[in-house]
């Protein structure tokens, strides 16, 4: 223990970190984005505690796991909420014959689900983990699909008796006054196929446990089987599939461009920024509409209005990309094509949308946020304290609704954001209402960004419109280059970890889903509240199961 | 001067009821008790089918069209003119569906519930004076009777919720009871304030009293509808009524996003149709009560024969209002709903009753 370390938390540099970890660091394993320290599996907690309490790394962004020929490896990607560019990776190798590592759950609650996923997919055991079960795959699954010895062709034969009886827990427990209720996977308000196991005392929620994995589509593995240059880009569109596609594409683009040291021309950056913000508006409109649906309880005017306005954005995106949902518009080093001709028409259409937006936002204010019953329902319900939010690794509008001033577009600039005028929105209410307000104001900020981008694009000299840099046909980043890069997607920090293995396909492709971590905080928000608040809180998190389950 | 005209005129002044009129017109009255009974059945058949036809139009067609208008859509427009034939298509579709009865349901409660829900609302229409001489019966305790039979629906909802063997149904059933108890009292108490004004429970009398002019404004008489006499009671009654029939913002017993569909979760096919029908009948019954005791019943400009038209217009106006609220208002939470009921509505309705009593006492004195 380097207890004599006196440097203040936010002053610690790489040498300071080295000193802090001291001889617990077996060796260094630096990643492209951050210094990496290799430590012993039984010192995970002590190192992470020190990094959190003494070096200020309060955000466990992602926990990656992978298997090499000679070892398993867990990587804890740490960041700080104040400055996401301050990063450090803690690498924990474990032997192949006994992949047991100490859990990080006591340090960061977000490690709970993350380590369960690693156990599920890769097969690393985490000692002292409170709930070491599978999370994405069924309990009866045999083998760990991302492990090297996994036989994909072996059929999963599970006897009927082995299946957990979903009704068993349903029987009335005569000892208690509570009622067990399965909310979902088929339920009108679970935003996809989410299963929430709830224990109720009358109308009050005593305990909830989100059960995910119904929409698991092996996205990580599919990305590992595609080539960097072209075959991976279509997949991100399918993670957060409610029109946030371009934001997801950017996550992959940013990680891969960092890995292969690719430059993106400025003109392409402006187009990227504009299209990403259009996507954000579409995604937030949908979030607004579905949240109204959850609280209002019917397909009311708000839901339809939100869809009407989202439709306009979709039309613009269709003009730009040729697609309405699965855009596949980004390419490594730029975008696939320039703005549609005639450009004036595109600009005019987009400007018309931006001109009409303030009136529409005012309409939402009248109908939604200004409504007394709505406020009665949303103010002070689904409380997520900032400290709790940080523990669970919440990001995006969910974190900003809890007053955490974090936005990767500003704090870890990419694209063209740093040259534009816009604000990060935060609200201090920590409740469902704040999260809605944040999204609504972010729509306005996105509009502001788009407007500036359009101005720039209009003025851009015709001979300097370079949409892609010169990228080799086959990308083969050097073996063992590793990076973790994140962007601010509609739901929060969408991060991608890629390890190159010297071929034209990634050795390991890990997706850090913001919805996954935001959802894990649900029990903290709803326990002790009423069922309607559970539904409203779930809606206010704005999860997309495609991204939660991947 | 035909007998029909005479009958209509007579009906306006006095209570010349539909069964009697049918008995007179068809000559069934001459066959004694049996004939009168048959006439009564025919009359009930006519009124019942009128109401069913209205729900038929409201459920599959009007509700869609109205909601669509509120939410920027078009709704049904392919089947028949204005999509009207969707009523037929939907009727066939719903009746042709398999009636799935889950294994563990508690029969016959499960089977009876839809009938109780739909039936209780139908019973209420028996004493409503609809104008143009359409009224089946006119007991002296008419208003109490209406409240009593429409309250039976709660029993049906509990039966549905409890017998379905589904936790969502159970929650919905419990919510329905809690809500109906909390709002039935303000509803009845507010209704009583009208009785204090009118001095009678007989619905035809209440309607007749409202026909008198309240004030003359430049040759135009504003009738003494109780909505004008006591707007506060009117608003209270309207709100309590929405809670009673479980419409937005008080639709917690169904609460589609929370407890799936509440007490009707497990119902399908004909049973579902009956429950759905019952809900619409209850909306219309609520509208009928409001029209009768607050909006002058069948009163309106034009000849008295148009009474039923005005009456239906008023009912549909209430229906339109429910749909408007549905498109615009969020649902209150169940605890807030109960709080509003017991702490707000109940106090206000009693205050209203006491004030009305004092006011009437002073005027009479």
PDB file of C-alpha atoms in Angstrom, chain A residues 278-466:
ATOM      1  CA  UNK A 278     -30.223  13.930 -36.283  1.00  0.00           C
ATOM      2  CA  UNK A 279     -30.191  10.403 -34.944  1.00  0.00           C
ATOM      3  CA  UNK A 280     -30.103  11.703 -31.403  1.00  0.00           C
ATOM      4  CA  UNK A 281     -33.201  13.782 -32.043  1.00  0.00           C
ATOM      5  CA  UNK A 282     -34.989  10.777 -33.507  1.00  0.00           C
ATOM      6  CA  UNK A 283     -33.958   8.593 -30.581  1.00  0.00           C
ATOM      7  CA  UNK A 284     -34.958  11.162 -27.983  1.00  0.00           C
ATOM      8  CA  UNK A 285     -38.296  11.725 -29.686  1.00  0.00           C
ATOM      9  CA  UNK A 286     -38.978   8.039 -29.424  1.00  0.00           C
ATOM     10  CA  UNK A 287     -37.877   8.026 -25.795  1.00  0.00           C
ATOM     11  CA  UNK A 288     -40.229  10.906 -25.125  1.00  0.00           C
ATOM     12  CA  UNK A 289     -43.137   9.228 -26.873  1.00  0.00           C
ATOM     13  CA  UNK A 290     -42.715   5.885 -25.197  1.00  0.00           C
ATOM     14  CA  UNK A 291     -42.221   7.460 -21.799  1.00  0.00           C
ATOM     15  CA  UNK A 292     -45.444   9.375 -22.291  1.00  0.00           C
ATOM     16  CA  UNK A 293     -47.016   6.079 -23.274  1.00  0.00           C
ATOM     17  CA  UNK A 294     -45.816   4.507 -20.030  1.00  0.00           C
ATOM     18  CA  UNK A 295     -47.145   7.305 -17.873  1.00  0.00           C
ATOM     19  CA  UNK A 296     -50.261   8.173 -19.840  1.00  0.00           C
ATOM     20  CA  UNK A 297     -51.124   4.573 -20.346  1.00  0.00           C
ATOM     21  CA  UNK A 298     -52.520   4.872 -23.837  1.00  0.00           C
ATOM     22  CA  UNK A 299     -51.382   5.738 -27.289  1.00  0.00           C
ATOM     23  CA  UNK A 300     -52.128   9.359 -26.648  1.00  0.00           C
ATOM     24  CA  UNK A 301     -51.484  12.522 -28.562  1.00  0.00           C
ATOM     25  CA  UNK A 302     -47.924  12.808 -27.219  1.00  0.00           C
ATOM     26  CA  UNK A 303     -46.882   9.434 -28.524  1.00  0.00           C
ATOM     27  CA  UNK A 304     -48.282  10.200 -31.940  1.00  0.00           C
ATOM     28  CA  UNK A 305     -46.843  13.704 -32.013  1.00  0.00           C
ATOM     29  CA  UNK A 306     -43.441  12.344 -31.081  1.00  0.00           C
ATOM     30  CA  UNK A 307     -43.675   9.876 -33.913  1.00  0.00           C
ATOM     31  CA  UNK A 308     -44.853  12.549 -36.310  1.00  0.00           C
ATOM     32  CA  UNK A 309     -41.830  14.685 -35.534  1.00  0.00           C
ATOM     33  CA  UNK A 310     -39.458  11.757 -35.550  1.00  0.00           C
ATOM     34  CA  UNK A 311     -40.797  10.912 -38.988  1.00  0.00           C
ATOM     35  CA  UNK A 312     -39.439  14.184 -40.368  1.00  0.00           C
ATOM     36  CA  UNK A 313     -35.990  13.367 -39.016  1.00  0.00           C
ATOM     37  CA  UNK A 314     -36.229   9.922 -40.512  1.00  0.00           C
ATOM     38  CA  UNK A 315     -37.050  11.410 -43.884  1.00  0.00           C
ATOM     39  CA  UNK A 316     -33.986  13.629 -43.712  1.00  0.00           C
ATOM     40  CA  UNK A 317     -31.826  10.686 -42.705  1.00  0.00           C
ATOM     41  CA  UNK A 318     -33.326   8.654 -45.511  1.00  0.00           C
ATOM     42  CA  UNK A 319     -32.351  11.354 -47.978  1.00  0.00           C
ATOM     43  CA  UNK A 320     -28.847  11.347 -46.568  1.00  0.00           C
ATOM     44  CA  UNK A 321     -28.169   7.648 -46.113  1.00  0.00           C
ATOM     45  CA  UNK A 322     -30.756   5.869 -48.227  1.00  0.00           C
ATOM     46  CA  UNK A 323     -32.004   4.030 -45.147  1.00  0.00           C
ATOM     47  CA  UNK A 324     -34.472   4.767 -42.406  1.00  0.00           C
ATOM     48  CA  UNK A 325     -33.110   2.617 -39.583  1.00  0.00           C
ATOM     49  CA  UNK A 326     -30.141   0.495 -40.562  1.00  0.00           C
ATOM     50  CA  UNK A 327     -28.141   3.357 -42.000  1.00  0.00           C
ATOM     51  CA  UNK A 328     -24.699   1.816 -42.535  1.00  0.00           C
ATOM     52  CA  UNK A 329     -23.572   5.318 -43.439  1.00  0.00           C
ATOM     53  CA  UNK A 330     -20.171   5.596 -41.788  1.00  0.00           C
ATOM     54  CA  UNK A 331     -17.005   4.133 -43.184  1.00  0.00           C
ATOM     55  CA  UNK A 332     -13.682   3.925 -41.453  1.00  0.00           C
ATOM     56  CA  UNK A 333     -12.047   7.229 -42.324  1.00  0.00           C
ATOM     57  CA  UNK A 334     -15.233   9.052 -43.240  1.00  0.00           C
ATOM     58  CA  UNK A 335     -18.705   8.507 -44.519  1.00  0.00           C
ATOM     59  CA  UNK A 336     -19.908   6.517 -47.492  1.00  0.00           C
ATOM     60  CA  UNK A 337     -21.141   9.373 -49.622  1.00  0.00           C
ATOM     61  CA  UNK A 338     -21.637  13.082 -49.692  1.00  0.00           C
ATOM     62  CA  UNK A 339     -24.888  14.940 -49.078  1.00  0.00           C
ATOM     63  CA  UNK A 340     -27.645  14.183 -51.588  1.00  0.00           C
ATOM     64  CA  UNK A 341     -27.940  16.332 -54.680  1.00  0.00           C
ATOM     65  CA  UNK A 342     -29.372  18.896 -55.046  1.00  0.00           C
ATOM     66  CA  UNK A 343     -27.764  20.018 -51.831  1.00  0.00           C
ATOM     67  CA  UNK A 344     -29.933  23.123 -51.553  1.00  0.00           C
ATOM     68  CA  UNK A 345     -33.004  20.945 -51.280  1.00  0.00           C
ATOM     69  CA  UNK A 346     -31.482  18.908 -48.495  1.00  0.00           C
ATOM     70  CA  UNK A 347     -30.428  22.018 -46.613  1.00  0.00           C
ATOM     71  CA  UNK A 348     -33.838  23.558 -47.039  1.00  0.00           C
ATOM     72  CA  UNK A 349     -35.605  20.460 -45.800  1.00  0.00           C
ATOM     73  CA  UNK A 350     -33.387  20.226 -42.763  1.00  0.00           C
ATOM     74  CA  UNK A 351     -33.707  23.923 -42.034  1.00  0.00           C
ATOM     75  CA  UNK A 352     -37.486  23.690 -42.291  1.00  0.00           C
ATOM     76  CA  UNK A 353     -37.406  20.961 -39.692  1.00  0.00           C
ATOM     77  CA  UNK A 354     -35.189  23.020 -37.403  1.00  0.00           C
ATOM     78  CA  UNK A 355     -37.400  26.070 -37.833  1.00  0.00           C
ATOM     79  CA  UNK A 356     -40.488  24.149 -36.838  1.00  0.00           C
ATOM     80  CA  UNK A 357     -38.855  22.420 -33.914  1.00  0.00           C
ATOM     81  CA  UNK A 358     -39.156  25.170 -31.270  1.00  0.00           C
ATOM     82  CA  UNK A 359     -42.925  25.330 -31.760  1.00  0.00           C
ATOM     83  CA  UNK A 360     -43.111  21.575 -31.420  1.00  0.00           C
ATOM     84  CA  UNK A 361     -41.000  21.556 -28.287  1.00  0.00           C
ATOM     85  CA  UNK A 362     -43.307  24.217 -26.845  1.00  0.00           C
ATOM     86  CA  UNK A 363     -46.197  21.913 -27.648  1.00  0.00           C
ATOM     87  CA  UNK A 364     -44.567  19.082 -25.735  1.00  0.00           C
ATOM     88  CA  UNK A 365     -44.016  21.433 -22.833  1.00  0.00           C
ATOM     89  CA  UNK A 366     -47.703  22.256 -22.826  1.00  0.00           C
ATOM     90  CA  UNK A 367     -48.902  18.710 -23.161  1.00  0.00           C
ATOM     91  CA  UNK A 368     -46.319  16.827 -21.198  1.00  0.00           C
ATOM     92  CA  UNK A 369     -43.985  18.584 -18.820  1.00  0.00           C
ATOM     93  CA  UNK A 370     -46.470  21.309 -17.985  1.00  0.00           C
ATOM     94  CA  UNK A 371     -49.248  18.881 -17.171  1.00  0.00           C
ATOM     95  CA  UNK A 372     -50.037  18.747 -13.437  1.00  0.00           C
ATOM     96  CA  UNK A 373     -50.935  15.084 -13.417  1.00  0.00           C
ATOM     97  CA  UNK A 374     -47.753  14.286 -15.285  1.00  0.00           C
ATOM     98  CA  UNK A 375     -45.741  16.198 -12.714  1.00  0.00           C
ATOM     99  CA  UNK A 376     -47.639  14.458  -9.940  1.00  0.00           C
ATOM    100  CA  UNK A 377     -46.579  11.181 -11.447  1.00  0.00           C
ATOM    101  CA  UNK A 378     -42.971  11.980 -12.284  1.00  0.00           C
ATOM    102  CA  UNK A 379     -41.577  14.505  -9.836  1.00  0.00           C
ATOM    103  CA  UNK A 380     -39.927  12.724  -6.954  1.00  0.00           C
ATOM    104  CA  UNK A 381     -40.413   9.202  -8.310  1.00  0.00           C
ATOM    105  CA  UNK A 382     -37.702   6.850  -9.487  1.00  0.00           C
ATOM    106  CA  UNK A 383     -35.014   8.683  -7.541  1.00  0.00           C
ATOM    107  CA  UNK A 384     -31.472   7.912  -8.655  1.00  0.00           C
ATOM    108  CA  UNK A 385     -28.944   9.682  -6.465  1.00  0.00           C
ATOM    109  CA  UNK A 386     -25.779  10.793  -8.270  1.00  0.00           C
ATOM    110  CA  UNK A 387     -23.530   8.635  -6.069  1.00  0.00           C
ATOM    111  CA  UNK A 388     -25.655   5.585  -6.812  1.00  0.00           C
ATOM    112  CA  UNK A 389     -25.708   6.424 -10.502  1.00  0.00           C
ATOM    113  CA  UNK A 390     -21.914   6.577 -10.556  1.00  0.00           C
ATOM    114  CA  UNK A 391     -21.639   3.284  -8.700  1.00  0.00           C
ATOM    115  CA  UNK A 392     -23.758   1.593 -11.339  1.00  0.00           C
ATOM    116  CA  UNK A 393     -21.887   3.216 -14.199  1.00  0.00           C
ATOM    117  CA  UNK A 394     -24.904   5.175 -15.419  1.00  0.00           C
ATOM    118  CA  UNK A 395     -24.200   7.566 -18.256  1.00  0.00           C
ATOM    119  CA  UNK A 396     -26.033   9.688 -20.772  1.00  0.00           C
ATOM    120  CA  UNK A 397     -29.357  11.394 -20.016  1.00  0.00           C
ATOM    121  CA  UNK A 398     -29.841   9.047 -17.065  1.00  0.00           C
ATOM    122  CA  UNK A 399     -26.694  10.376 -15.379  1.00  0.00           C
ATOM    123  CA  UNK A 400     -27.343  13.947 -16.456  1.00  0.00           C
ATOM    124  CA  UNK A 401     -30.836  13.731 -14.979  1.00  0.00           C
ATOM    125  CA  UNK A 402     -29.111  12.989 -11.687  1.00  0.00           C
ATOM    126  CA  UNK A 403     -27.024  16.113 -11.952  1.00  0.00           C
ATOM    127  CA  UNK A 404     -23.834  14.406 -13.119  1.00  0.00           C
ATOM    128  CA  UNK A 405     -22.226  16.764 -15.582  1.00  0.00           C
ATOM    129  CA  UNK A 406     -20.827  14.282 -18.038  1.00  0.00           C
ATOM    130  CA  UNK A 407     -21.006  14.256 -21.810  1.00  0.00           C
ATOM    131  CA  UNK A 408     -18.334  12.613 -23.903  1.00  0.00           C
ATOM    132  CA  UNK A 409     -19.021  14.982 -26.771  1.00  0.00           C
ATOM    133  CA  UNK A 410     -17.610  17.761 -24.620  1.00  0.00           C
ATOM    134  CA  UNK A 411     -15.341  15.904 -22.203  1.00  0.00           C
ATOM    135  CA  UNK A 412     -13.664  13.540 -24.623  1.00  0.00           C
ATOM    136  CA  UNK A 413     -14.159  15.463 -27.853  1.00  0.00           C
ATOM    137  CA  UNK A 414     -14.485  13.700 -31.140  1.00  0.00           C
ATOM    138  CA  UNK A 415     -16.015  14.630 -34.476  1.00  0.00           C
ATOM    139  CA  UNK A 416     -16.598  18.328 -34.857  1.00  0.00           C
ATOM    140  CA  UNK A 417     -18.249  18.995 -31.499  1.00  0.00           C
ATOM    141  CA  UNK A 418     -15.444  21.008 -29.962  1.00  0.00           C
ATOM    142  CA  UNK A 419     -15.716  23.658 -32.688  1.00  0.00           C
ATOM    143  CA  UNK A 420     -19.437  24.150 -32.199  1.00  0.00           C
ATOM    144  CA  UNK A 421     -21.525  26.125 -29.751  1.00  0.00           C
ATOM    145  CA  UNK A 422     -23.746  23.972 -27.577  1.00  0.00           C
ATOM    146  CA  UNK A 423     -24.377  23.119 -23.939  1.00  0.00           C
ATOM    147  CA  UNK A 424     -24.453  20.007 -21.839  1.00  0.00           C
ATOM    148  CA  UNK A 425     -27.823  19.735 -20.138  1.00  0.00           C
ATOM    149  CA  UNK A 426     -28.090  18.600 -16.555  1.00  0.00           C
ATOM    150  CA  UNK A 427     -30.980  18.538 -14.123  1.00  0.00           C
ATOM    151  CA  UNK A 428     -30.666  18.046 -10.394  1.00  0.00           C
ATOM    152  CA  UNK A 429     -33.992  16.362  -9.688  1.00  0.00           C
ATOM    153  CA  UNK A 430     -32.606  12.810  -9.928  1.00  0.00           C
ATOM    154  CA  UNK A 431     -36.184  11.712 -10.712  1.00  0.00           C
ATOM    155  CA  UNK A 432     -38.186  10.590 -13.718  1.00  0.00           C
ATOM    156  CA  UNK A 433     -39.155  14.156 -14.469  1.00  0.00           C
ATOM    157  CA  UNK A 434     -35.545  15.334 -14.660  1.00  0.00           C
ATOM    158  CA  UNK A 435     -34.646  12.625 -17.109  1.00  0.00           C
ATOM    159  CA  UNK A 436     -37.472  13.695 -19.388  1.00  0.00           C
ATOM    160  CA  UNK A 437     -36.451  17.341 -19.130  1.00  0.00           C
ATOM    161  CA  UNK A 438     -32.872  16.453 -19.997  1.00  0.00           C
ATOM    162  CA  UNK A 439     -33.950  14.618 -23.142  1.00  0.00           C
ATOM    163  CA  UNK A 440     -36.250  17.385 -24.250  1.00  0.00           C
ATOM    164  CA  UNK A 441     -33.567  20.016 -23.833  1.00  0.00           C
ATOM    165  CA  UNK A 442     -31.017  17.828 -25.536  1.00  0.00           C
ATOM    166  CA  UNK A 443     -33.253  17.783 -28.575  1.00  0.00           C
ATOM    167  CA  UNK A 444     -32.955  21.558 -28.704  1.00  0.00           C
ATOM    168  CA  UNK A 445     -29.191  21.407 -28.258  1.00  0.00           C
ATOM    169  CA  UNK A 446     -28.923  18.826 -31.041  1.00  0.00           C
ATOM    170  CA  UNK A 447     -30.920  21.139 -33.269  1.00  0.00           C
ATOM    171  CA  UNK A 448     -28.445  23.882 -32.468  1.00  0.00           C
ATOM    172  CA  UNK A 449     -25.550  21.641 -33.454  1.00  0.00           C
ATOM    173  CA  UNK A 450     -27.230  20.589 -36.687  1.00  0.00           C
ATOM    174  CA  UNK A 451     -27.892  24.181 -37.617  1.00  0.00           C
ATOM    175  CA  UNK A 452     -24.239  25.073 -37.219  1.00  0.00           C
ATOM    176  CA  UNK A 453     -23.197  22.010 -39.206  1.00  0.00           C
ATOM    177  CA  UNK A 454     -25.529  22.991 -42.031  1.00  0.00           C
ATOM    178  CA  UNK A 455     -24.073  26.485 -42.084  1.00  0.00           C
ATOM    179  CA  UNK A 456     -20.614  24.986 -42.343  1.00  0.00           C
ATOM    180  CA  UNK A 457     -21.581  22.492 -45.028  1.00  0.00           C
ATOM    181  CA  UNK A 458     -23.284  25.148 -47.114  1.00  0.00           C
ATOM    182  CA  UNK A 459     -20.177  27.295 -47.144  1.00  0.00           C
ATOM    183  CA  UNK A 460     -17.775  24.422 -47.728  1.00  0.00           C
ATOM    184  CA  UNK A 461     -15.747  24.962 -50.926  1.00  0.00           C
ATOM    185  CA  UNK A 462     -16.676  22.440 -53.569  1.00  0.00           C
ATOM    186  CA  UNK A 463     -13.147  21.173 -54.188  1.00  0.00           C
ATOM    187  CA  UNK A 464     -12.492  20.459 -50.522  1.00  0.00           C
ATOM    188  CA  UNK A 465     -15.382  18.136 -49.911  1.00  0.00           C
ATOM    189  CA  UNK A 466     -13.412  15.106 -48.945  1.00  0.00           C
TER     190      UNK A 466
END
